[in-house]
Every structure is written in C-alpha cells, then in structure tokens.
Coordinates of C-alpha atoms and ligand atoms in Angstrom, one line a residue:
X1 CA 12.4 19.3 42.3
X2 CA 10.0 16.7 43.7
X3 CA 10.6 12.7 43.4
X4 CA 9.7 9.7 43.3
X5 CA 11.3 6.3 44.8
X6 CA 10.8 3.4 42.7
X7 CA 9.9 -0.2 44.0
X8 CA 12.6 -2.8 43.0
X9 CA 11.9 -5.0 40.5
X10 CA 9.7 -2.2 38.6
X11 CA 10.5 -2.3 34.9
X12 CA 12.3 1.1 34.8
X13 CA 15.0 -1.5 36.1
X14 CA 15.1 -3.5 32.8
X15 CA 15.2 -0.6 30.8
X16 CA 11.4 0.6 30.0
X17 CA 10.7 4.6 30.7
X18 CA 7.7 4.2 32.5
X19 CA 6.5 3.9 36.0
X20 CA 3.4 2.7 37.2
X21 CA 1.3 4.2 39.8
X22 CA 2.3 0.5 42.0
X23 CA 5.8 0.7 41.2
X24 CA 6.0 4.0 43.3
X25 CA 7.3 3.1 47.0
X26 CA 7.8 7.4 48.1
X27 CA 6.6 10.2 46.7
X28 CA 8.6 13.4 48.0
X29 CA 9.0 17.0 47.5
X30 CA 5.1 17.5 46.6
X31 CA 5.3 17.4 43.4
X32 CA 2.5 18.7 41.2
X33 CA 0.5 16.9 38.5
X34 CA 2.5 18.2 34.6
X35 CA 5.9 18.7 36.6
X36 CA 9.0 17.0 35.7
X37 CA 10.3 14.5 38.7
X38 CA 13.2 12.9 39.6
X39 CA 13.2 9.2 39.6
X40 CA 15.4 7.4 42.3
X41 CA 16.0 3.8 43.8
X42 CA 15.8 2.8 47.0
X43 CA 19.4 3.6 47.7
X44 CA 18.5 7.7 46.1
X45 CA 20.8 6.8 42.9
X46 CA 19.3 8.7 40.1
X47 CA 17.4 7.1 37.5
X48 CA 16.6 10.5 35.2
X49 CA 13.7 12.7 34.7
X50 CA 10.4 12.3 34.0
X51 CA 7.0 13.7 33.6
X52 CA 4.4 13.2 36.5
X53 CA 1.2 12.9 36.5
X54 CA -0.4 11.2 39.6
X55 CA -3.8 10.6 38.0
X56 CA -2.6 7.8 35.0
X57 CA -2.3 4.3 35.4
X58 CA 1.4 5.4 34.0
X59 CA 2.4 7.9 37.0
X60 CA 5.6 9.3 35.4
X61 CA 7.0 8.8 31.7
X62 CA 11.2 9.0 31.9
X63 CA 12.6 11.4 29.4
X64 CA 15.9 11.7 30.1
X65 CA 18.6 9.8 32.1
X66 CA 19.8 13.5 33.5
X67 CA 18.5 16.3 35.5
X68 CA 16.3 17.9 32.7
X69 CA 13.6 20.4 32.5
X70 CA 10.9 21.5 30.2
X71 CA 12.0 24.9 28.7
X72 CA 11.6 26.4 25.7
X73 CA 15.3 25.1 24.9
X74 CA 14.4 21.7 25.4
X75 CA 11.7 21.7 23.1
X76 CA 13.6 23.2 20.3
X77 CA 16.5 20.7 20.8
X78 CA 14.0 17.4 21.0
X79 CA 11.7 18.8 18.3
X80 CA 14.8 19.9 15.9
X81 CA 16.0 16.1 17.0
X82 CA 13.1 14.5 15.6
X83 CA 13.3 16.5 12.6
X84 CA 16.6 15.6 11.1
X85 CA 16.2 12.0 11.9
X86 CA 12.8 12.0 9.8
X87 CA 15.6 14.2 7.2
X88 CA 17.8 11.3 7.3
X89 CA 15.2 8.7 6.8
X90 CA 12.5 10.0 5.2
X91 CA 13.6 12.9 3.0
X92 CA 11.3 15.4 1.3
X93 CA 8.1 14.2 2.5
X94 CA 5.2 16.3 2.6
X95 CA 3.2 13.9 5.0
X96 CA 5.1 12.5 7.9
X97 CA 4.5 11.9 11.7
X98 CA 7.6 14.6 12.9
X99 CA 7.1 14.0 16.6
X100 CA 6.1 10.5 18.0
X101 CA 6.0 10.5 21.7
X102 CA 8.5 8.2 23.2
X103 CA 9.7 7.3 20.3
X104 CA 11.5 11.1 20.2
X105 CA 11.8 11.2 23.7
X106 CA 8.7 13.7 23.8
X107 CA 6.2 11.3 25.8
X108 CA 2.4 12.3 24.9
X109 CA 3.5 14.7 22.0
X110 CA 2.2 13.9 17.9
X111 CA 3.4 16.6 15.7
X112 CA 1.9 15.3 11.8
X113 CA 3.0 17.7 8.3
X114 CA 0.7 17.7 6.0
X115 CA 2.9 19.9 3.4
X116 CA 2.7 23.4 5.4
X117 CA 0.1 22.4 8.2
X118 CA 1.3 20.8 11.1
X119 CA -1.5 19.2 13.2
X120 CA -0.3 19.0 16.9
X121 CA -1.6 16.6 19.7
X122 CA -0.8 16.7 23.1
X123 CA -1.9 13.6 25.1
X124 CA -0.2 14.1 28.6
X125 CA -0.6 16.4 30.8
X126 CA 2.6 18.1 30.9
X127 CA 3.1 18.5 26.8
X128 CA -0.6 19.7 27.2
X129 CA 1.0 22.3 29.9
X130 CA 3.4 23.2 27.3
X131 CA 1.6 23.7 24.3
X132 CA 3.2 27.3 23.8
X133 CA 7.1 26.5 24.0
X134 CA 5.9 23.4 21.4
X135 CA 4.1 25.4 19.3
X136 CA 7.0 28.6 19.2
X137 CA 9.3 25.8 18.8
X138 CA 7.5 24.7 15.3
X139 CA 6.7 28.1 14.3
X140 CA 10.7 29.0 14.6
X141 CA 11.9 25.8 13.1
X142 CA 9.4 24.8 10.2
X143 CA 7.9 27.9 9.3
X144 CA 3.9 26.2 9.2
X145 CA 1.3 28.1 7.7
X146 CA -1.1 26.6 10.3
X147 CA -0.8 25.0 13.6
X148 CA -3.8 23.1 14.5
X149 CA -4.2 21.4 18.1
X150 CA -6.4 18.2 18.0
X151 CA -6.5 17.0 21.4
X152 CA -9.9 14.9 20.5
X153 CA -7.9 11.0 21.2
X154 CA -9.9 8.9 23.9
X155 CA -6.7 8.1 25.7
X156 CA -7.2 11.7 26.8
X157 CA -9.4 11.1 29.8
X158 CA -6.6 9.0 30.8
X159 CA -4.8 11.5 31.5
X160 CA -7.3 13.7 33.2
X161 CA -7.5 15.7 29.9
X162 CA -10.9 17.3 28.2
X163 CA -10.9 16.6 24.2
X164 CA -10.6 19.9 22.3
X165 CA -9.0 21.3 19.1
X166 CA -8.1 24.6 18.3
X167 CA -5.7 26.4 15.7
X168 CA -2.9 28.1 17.6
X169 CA -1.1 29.7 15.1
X170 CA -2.2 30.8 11.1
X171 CA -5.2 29.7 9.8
X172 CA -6.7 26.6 9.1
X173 CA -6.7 26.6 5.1
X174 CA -9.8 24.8 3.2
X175 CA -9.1 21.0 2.4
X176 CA -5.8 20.9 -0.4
X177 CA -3.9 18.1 -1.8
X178 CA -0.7 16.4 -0.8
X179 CA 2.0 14.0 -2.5
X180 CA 2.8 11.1 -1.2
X181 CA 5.6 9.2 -3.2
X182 CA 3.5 9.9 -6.3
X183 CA 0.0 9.3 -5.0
X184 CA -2.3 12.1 -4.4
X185 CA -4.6 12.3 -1.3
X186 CA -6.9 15.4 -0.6
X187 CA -6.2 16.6 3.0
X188 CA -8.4 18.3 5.4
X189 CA -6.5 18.4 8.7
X190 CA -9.6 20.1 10.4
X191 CA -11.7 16.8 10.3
X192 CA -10.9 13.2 9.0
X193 CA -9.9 10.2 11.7
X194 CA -6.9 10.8 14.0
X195 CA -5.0 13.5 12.5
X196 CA -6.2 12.8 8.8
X197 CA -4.3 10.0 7.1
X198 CA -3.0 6.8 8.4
X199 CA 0.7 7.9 8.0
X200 CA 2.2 5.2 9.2
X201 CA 0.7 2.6 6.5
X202 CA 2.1 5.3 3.2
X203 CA 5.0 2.6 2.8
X204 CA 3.3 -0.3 3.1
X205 CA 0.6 1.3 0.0
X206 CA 3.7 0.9 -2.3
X207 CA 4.8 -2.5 -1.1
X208 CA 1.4 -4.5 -1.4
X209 CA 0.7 -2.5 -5.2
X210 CA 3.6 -4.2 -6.4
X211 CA 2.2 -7.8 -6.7
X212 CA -1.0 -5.8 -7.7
X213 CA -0.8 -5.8 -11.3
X214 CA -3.3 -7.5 -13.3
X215 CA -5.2 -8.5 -10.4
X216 CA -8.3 -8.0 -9.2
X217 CA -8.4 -6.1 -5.6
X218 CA -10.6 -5.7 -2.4
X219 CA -9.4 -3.4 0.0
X220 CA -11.6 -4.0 3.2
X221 CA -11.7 -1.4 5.6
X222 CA -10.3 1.4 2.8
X223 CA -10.8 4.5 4.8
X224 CA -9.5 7.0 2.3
X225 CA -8.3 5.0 0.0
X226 CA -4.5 4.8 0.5
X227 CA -4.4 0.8 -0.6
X228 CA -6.8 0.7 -3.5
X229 CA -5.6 4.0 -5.0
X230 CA -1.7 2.9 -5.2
X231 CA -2.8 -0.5 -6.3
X232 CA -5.0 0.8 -8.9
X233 CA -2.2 3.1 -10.1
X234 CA -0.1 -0.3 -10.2
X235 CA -2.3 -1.5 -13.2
X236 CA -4.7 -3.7 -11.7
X237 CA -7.8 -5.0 -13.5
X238 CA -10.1 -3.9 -11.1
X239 CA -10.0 -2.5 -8.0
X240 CA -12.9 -2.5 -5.2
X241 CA -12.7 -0.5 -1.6
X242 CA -14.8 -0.6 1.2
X243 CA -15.7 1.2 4.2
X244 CA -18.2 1.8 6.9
X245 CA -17.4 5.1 7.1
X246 CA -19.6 7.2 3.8
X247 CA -17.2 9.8 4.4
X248 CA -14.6 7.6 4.1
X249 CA -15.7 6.2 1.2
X250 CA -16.5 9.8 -0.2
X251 CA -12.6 11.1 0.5
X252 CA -11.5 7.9 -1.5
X253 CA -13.7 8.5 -4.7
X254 CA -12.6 11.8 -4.5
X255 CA -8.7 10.7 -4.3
X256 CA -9.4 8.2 -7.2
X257 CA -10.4 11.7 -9.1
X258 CA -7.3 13.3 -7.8
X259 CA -4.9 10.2 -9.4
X260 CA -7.3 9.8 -12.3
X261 CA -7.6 6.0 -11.7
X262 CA -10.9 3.9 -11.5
X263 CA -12.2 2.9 -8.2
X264 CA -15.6 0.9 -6.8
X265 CA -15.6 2.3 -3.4
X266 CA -18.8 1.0 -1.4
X267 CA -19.9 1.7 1.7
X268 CA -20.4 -1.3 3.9
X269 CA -19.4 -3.3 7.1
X270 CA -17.0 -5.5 5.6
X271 CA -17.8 -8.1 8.0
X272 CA -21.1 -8.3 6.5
X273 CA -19.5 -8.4 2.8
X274 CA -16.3 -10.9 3.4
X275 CA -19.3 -12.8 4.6
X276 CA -21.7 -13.1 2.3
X277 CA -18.6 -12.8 -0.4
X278 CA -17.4 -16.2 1.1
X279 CA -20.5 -18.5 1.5
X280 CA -21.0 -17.0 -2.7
X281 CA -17.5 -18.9 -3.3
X282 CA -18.2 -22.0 -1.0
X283 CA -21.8 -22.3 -2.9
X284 CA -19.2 -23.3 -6.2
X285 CA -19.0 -19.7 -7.9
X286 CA -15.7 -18.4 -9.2
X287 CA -13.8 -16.0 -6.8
X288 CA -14.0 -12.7 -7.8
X289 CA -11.1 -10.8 -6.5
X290 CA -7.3 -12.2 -6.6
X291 CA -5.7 -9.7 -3.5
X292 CA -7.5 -9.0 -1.0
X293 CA -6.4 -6.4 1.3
X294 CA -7.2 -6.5 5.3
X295 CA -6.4 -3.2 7.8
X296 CA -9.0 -3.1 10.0
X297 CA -9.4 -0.5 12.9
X298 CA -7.8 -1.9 16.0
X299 CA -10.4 -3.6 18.2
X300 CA -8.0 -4.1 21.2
X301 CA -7.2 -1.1 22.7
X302 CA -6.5 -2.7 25.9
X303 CA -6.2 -6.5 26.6
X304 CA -9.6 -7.2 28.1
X305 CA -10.9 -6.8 24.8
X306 CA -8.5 -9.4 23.2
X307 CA -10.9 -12.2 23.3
X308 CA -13.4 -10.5 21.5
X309 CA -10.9 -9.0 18.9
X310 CA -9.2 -12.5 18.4
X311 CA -12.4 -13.7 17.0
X312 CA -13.3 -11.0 15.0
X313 CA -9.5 -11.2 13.2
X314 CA -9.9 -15.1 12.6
X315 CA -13.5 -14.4 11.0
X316 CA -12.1 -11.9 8.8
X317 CA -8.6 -13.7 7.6
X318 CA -11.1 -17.3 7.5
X319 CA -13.3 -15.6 5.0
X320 CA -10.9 -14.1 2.8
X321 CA -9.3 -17.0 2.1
X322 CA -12.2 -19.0 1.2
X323 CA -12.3 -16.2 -1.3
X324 CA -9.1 -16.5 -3.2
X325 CA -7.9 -18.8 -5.5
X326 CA -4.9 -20.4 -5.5
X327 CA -2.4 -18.2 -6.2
X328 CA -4.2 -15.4 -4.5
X329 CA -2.9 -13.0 -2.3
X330 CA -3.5 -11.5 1.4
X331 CA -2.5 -9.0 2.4
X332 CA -3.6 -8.4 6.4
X333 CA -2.6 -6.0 8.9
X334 CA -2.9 -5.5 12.5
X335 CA -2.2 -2.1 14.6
X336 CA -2.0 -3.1 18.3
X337 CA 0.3 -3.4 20.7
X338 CA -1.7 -5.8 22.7
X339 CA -1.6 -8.1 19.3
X340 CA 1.9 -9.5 19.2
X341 CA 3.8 -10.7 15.8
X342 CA 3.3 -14.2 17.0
X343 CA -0.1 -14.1 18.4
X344 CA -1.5 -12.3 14.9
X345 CA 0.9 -14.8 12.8
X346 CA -1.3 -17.6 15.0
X347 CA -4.3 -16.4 14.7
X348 CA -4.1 -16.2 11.0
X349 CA -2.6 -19.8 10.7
X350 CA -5.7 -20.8 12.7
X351 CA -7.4 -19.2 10.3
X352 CA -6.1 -21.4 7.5
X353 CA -6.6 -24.5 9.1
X354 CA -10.8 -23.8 9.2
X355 CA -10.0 -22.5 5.7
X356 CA -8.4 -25.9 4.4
X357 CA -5.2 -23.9 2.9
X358 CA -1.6 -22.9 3.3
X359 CA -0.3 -20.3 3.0
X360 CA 3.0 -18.8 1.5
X361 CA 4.8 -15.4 3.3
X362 CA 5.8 -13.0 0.1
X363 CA 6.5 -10.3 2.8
X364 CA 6.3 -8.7 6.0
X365 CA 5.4 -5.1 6.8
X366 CA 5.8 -2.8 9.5
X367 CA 5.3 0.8 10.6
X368 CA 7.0 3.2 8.5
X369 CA 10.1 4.7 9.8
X370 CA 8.4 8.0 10.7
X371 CA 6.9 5.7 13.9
X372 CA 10.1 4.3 15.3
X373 CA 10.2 1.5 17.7
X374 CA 12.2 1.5 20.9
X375 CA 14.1 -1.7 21.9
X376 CA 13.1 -0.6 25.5
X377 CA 9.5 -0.1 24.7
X378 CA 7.3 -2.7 23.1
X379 CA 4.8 -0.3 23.0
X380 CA 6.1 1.5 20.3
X381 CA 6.1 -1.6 18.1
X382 CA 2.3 -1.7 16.9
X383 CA 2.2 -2.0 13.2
X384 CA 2.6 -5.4 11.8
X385 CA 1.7 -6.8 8.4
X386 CA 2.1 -9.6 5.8
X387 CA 1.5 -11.1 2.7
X388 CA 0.8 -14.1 1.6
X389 CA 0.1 -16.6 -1.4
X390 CA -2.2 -19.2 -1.5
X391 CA -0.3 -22.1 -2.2
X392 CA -1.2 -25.0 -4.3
X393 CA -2.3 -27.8 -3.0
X394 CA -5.6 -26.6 -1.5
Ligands
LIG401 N1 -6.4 1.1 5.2 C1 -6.7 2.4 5.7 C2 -6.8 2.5 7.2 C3 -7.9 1.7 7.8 S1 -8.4 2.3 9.3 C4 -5.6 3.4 5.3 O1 -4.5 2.9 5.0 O2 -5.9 4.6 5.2 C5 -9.8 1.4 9.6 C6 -11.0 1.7 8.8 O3 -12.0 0.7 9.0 C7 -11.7 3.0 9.1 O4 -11.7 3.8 8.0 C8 -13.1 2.7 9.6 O5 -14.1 3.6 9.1 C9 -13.3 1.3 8.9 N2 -14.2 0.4 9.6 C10 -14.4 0.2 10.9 N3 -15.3 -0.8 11.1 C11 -15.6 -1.3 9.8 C12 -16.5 -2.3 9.3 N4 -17.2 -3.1 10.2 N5 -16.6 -2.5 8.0 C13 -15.9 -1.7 7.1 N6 -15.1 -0.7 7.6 C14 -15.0 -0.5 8.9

C-alpha cells in the first residue's frame, strides 16, 4: 500500500479526516488515483487509511484510524452501519438519506430511499470505482426494487468525474408517492433537483406548521412544496408558495392534490415578489401574509461567493420583515457550510436594524438526523434555521 506523509501542523492533527493537496510533505509507494493510502507523520506513526485522489483540492479523505481496505466486506459492514443508526433514529421512514459521506465514514457516497428505490451517488473517485460492491451491498441488505446512480452533482468535476446516471439494478418505476410523517409527496427519482426531495428539511416541515394555524403563509423558494403543504395541513387560512422553477411549482400543485389541501403556488423569482411585496406594505397597505417562510438555494458554494450571497440573504430577510406585522413570524433557513450560525444569525440582525424591528427566537432548526454532523468536521454541519416573532414595539 502506497502513502502519504503529512506536514505538521495539517489539520488531520486536530482531528479533521482530510488532507489537503499542501498538507502532503512525501508521497510514496506510487500510489494510484481511487486507491486507499496510508497516512503517516513525519516520524512514520500511522494516522489511518484513506482514499486518494491526487487531482482534488482534498488529496485523501481518512476513513479509518486502522489498516483498512475497500472490499465488498467493508461496504456491507459501513452500509449495514449506517442503516441501523438511521433504525435507531429515524424508524420506519420511507424517505431518508441512508448513507451520508463522512458522516458514515463513506466519504463521497449518498445512498437516498425513497420507499423501495434507492437513488445512489458517488462523488469521489474511489466510491465511483466501487460502485459494484455498493450496489451488491444494497441489493443484499435492503432488497430495492431499483437502484438508480445519479452522478449529475457539480462537485463532480472536482473530483475528475464526468456527470452521468444510470439504473444499475431493477428498473426505474414511473413517478409514485411516498409518506412522510403524514404528508404525501409524489416522487420521481429519475428527474427532480439533487436526488428528488430536500430530505434533510422533512423535520423542520413539521416544526415551522405548528405556529402555522390560522395564519396566513408565503413560502419563498417552495420547490416542491414540502413547507406550504404541511402548513396548509396545519389549518392555515391561506397558504401561498413560490418558485422559479415551473416544474417545481407543478410537483407542488400536484402534492397539494395528493394531501387534498389548498395551495397558490406561483411561479416567480421571489426576489422580485418580496420586493415589490414590501414597497406595497411601506406604501401604508395592510400586510398580507403572517409567516413567511425563507429556504433559498445556497448561493455560496465556496467562500469567494460569500460577499455576493451576504447581500442577497440581507435583501431577502430585510423585505420580509417589512412585510409582517407585529406578531408575525419568520421562518429563514440557510444550507451552507461557508454560512456559519453566527454569521447568518448577524446577517439577519442586520437585517432588522434597516427593517426598524426586533425580533424574538421561537426556535432553532437544524439538519434532520438522517445528515449527522461530526464534531471533527464542520463540514458536515450545513443546515441551520430559525424562527422568529416580530416583537412589539416596532
Ligand atoms: N423549501 C424547499 C427547498 C428549497 S431549494 C423544500 O423544502 O423542498 C431552493 C429552491 O429555490 C429551488 O426549488 C429553486 O428552484 C428555487 N429558486 C432558486 N432561485 C429562485 C428565485 N430567485 N426565486 C424563487 N425561487 C428560486
């Protein structure tokens, strides 16, 4: 097995799992892009095993802290791992995020259920290598009628990979629907964003719908509804979704069929609508919705971009609450990593101050426990989320 020596200092030694390409002092043995390395320090004490791949930023991705490789053993064991700790937390769900990368010691590999369809990505090389022992290792344990493989994630090319999808075991059924904790949402694992639903947001539908009732809602950036529908099913007085996306905005109308509740789903760039929404209410007319939901895509996918984003997420929260009355609720949520608790917390207080209003934390949110976060690696802590009241006092 070939190696790698690691710089001091690198953050392998604090506890993270990966290793940057300028962190590496030796490589030795010739090891070949996909293999699994051995990492050492400078005085050859083991450090564990570790995918490599020479041409990411993120040259090797620790797996284990022992002399491990990538069998068809392995992946059973992690896979089966991952499994019963969604068992344990998350019992009897038909849509779930079953494998998440790091977070089940599985760097690059998704595995998402969607009742007997498991939709597979692989976004590093070496899970990309071993696609067959992943996919035999579902097939044994889970029994799926399909397997698809959607490799079509940007972060591919950083990895050297080509997009592609392709069903590798069954067949891909037409679209069906799925439960989730009493919500319905039609699923059609073959197209939709990422791998269909946004998985990781099906607690936090629950959580905002219960200060719902009686209220009037906008849900901004809706995609297929998960927000609007549960608060509709809350008993709300009315409920209005939006999206830029018409097929979005199609796949939500269609869910408000499914749970036999009454939706306005528009499509529209919300910026635009929050917007003109806003100068309506500073002109003296009466604020037309009560909660007002905010989950817009994530416009920092790296941190040159955070500037830009920053501005866009004040413009956003700054309008909405010009919108609400007092008493009103916001409910905003941010999925980047780059986007830290505090830095969203300040740019929504930054927000309030242009706004001329306080505002009152009902709750926090947070990835759902299908997406678990590693104290070693911040990265897997993306998902944050709050609502508030608008005080009195404005
Ligand atoms: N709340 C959703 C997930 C939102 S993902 C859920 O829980 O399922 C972000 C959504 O924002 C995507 O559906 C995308 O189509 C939409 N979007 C992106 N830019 C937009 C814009 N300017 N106006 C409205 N929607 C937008």
């Amino acid at each position: 097995m070939g190696g790698l020596i690691i710089a001091p200092k690198a953050r392998i030694f604090h506890g993270h799992d990966w290793v940057y390409g300028t962190e590496v002092r030796t490589v030795y043995g010739d090891p070949q892009p996909g293999e699994v390395v051995a990492l050492k320090d400078q005085r050859n004490r083991f450090l564990g095993s570790a995918i490599y791949n020479p041409q990411s930023q993120i040259v090797a991705r620790r797996f284990s802290r022992r002399k491990q490789v990538l069998d068809a053993d392995f992946f059973r064991r992690r896979i089966r791992q991952a499994i019963e700790f969604r068992e344990r937390r998350l019992p009897g769900e038909e849509l779930l995020r079953l494998v998440w990368s790091e977070s089940d010691g599985l760097p690059g590999l998704i595995v998402d259920r969607y009742r007997d369809v498991l939709v597979v990505q692989t976004l590093t090389l070496a899970m990309h290598l071993h696609e067959p022992e992943i996919v035999a290792a579902l097939c044994e344990l889970l029994q799926p009628t399909c397997v698809l493989v959607r490799n079509d994630a940007a972060v591919l090319a950083a990895e050297g990979l080509e997009q592609e999808t392709h069903v590798a075991h069954g067949s891909l059924p037409p679209p069906f629907v799925a439960n989730a904790r009493g919500l319905k949402f039609e699923v059609d694992p073959g197209r939709g964003q990422k791998t269909g639903l946004y998985l990781d947001q099906l607690d936090n539908y629950a959580q905002v719908a219960r200060h719902a009732m009686g209220k009037r809602v906008l849900d901004c950036f809706c995609n297929q509804g998960g927000f609007a529908l549960a608060c509709a099913q809350a008993g709300t007085a009315a409920v209005t979704a939006v999206d830029i996306s018409e097929a979005a905005v199609e796949s939500a109308q269609r869910n408000a069929q499914l749970n036999e509740v009454r939706l306005n789903a528009v499509v529209a760039n919300a910026f635009d609508l929050l917007k003109a929404e806003s100068e309506k209410v500073r002109n003296g007319a009466e604020p037309k919705w009560d909660l007002i939901i905010l989950d817009p895509p994530s416009f920092t996918r790296n941190r040159k971009a955070l500037a830009g984003a920053l501005r866009g997420y004040k413009e956003i929260h700054l309008r909405a609450m010009q919108m609400l009355p007092v008493g009103g609720l916001l409910s905003t949520f941010c999925c980047s990593h780059h986007m830290s608790r505090e830095l969203f917390l300040q740019v929504i207080a930054e927000a309030a101050v242009d706004a001329h209003c306080t505002l009152r934390l009902v709750e926090e949110h947070g990835q759902r426990a299908d997406h678990p976060v590693l104290l070693n690696l911040p990265e897997t802590s993306y998902l944050r989320g709050f609502t508030f009241e608008m005080a009195p006092g404005r």
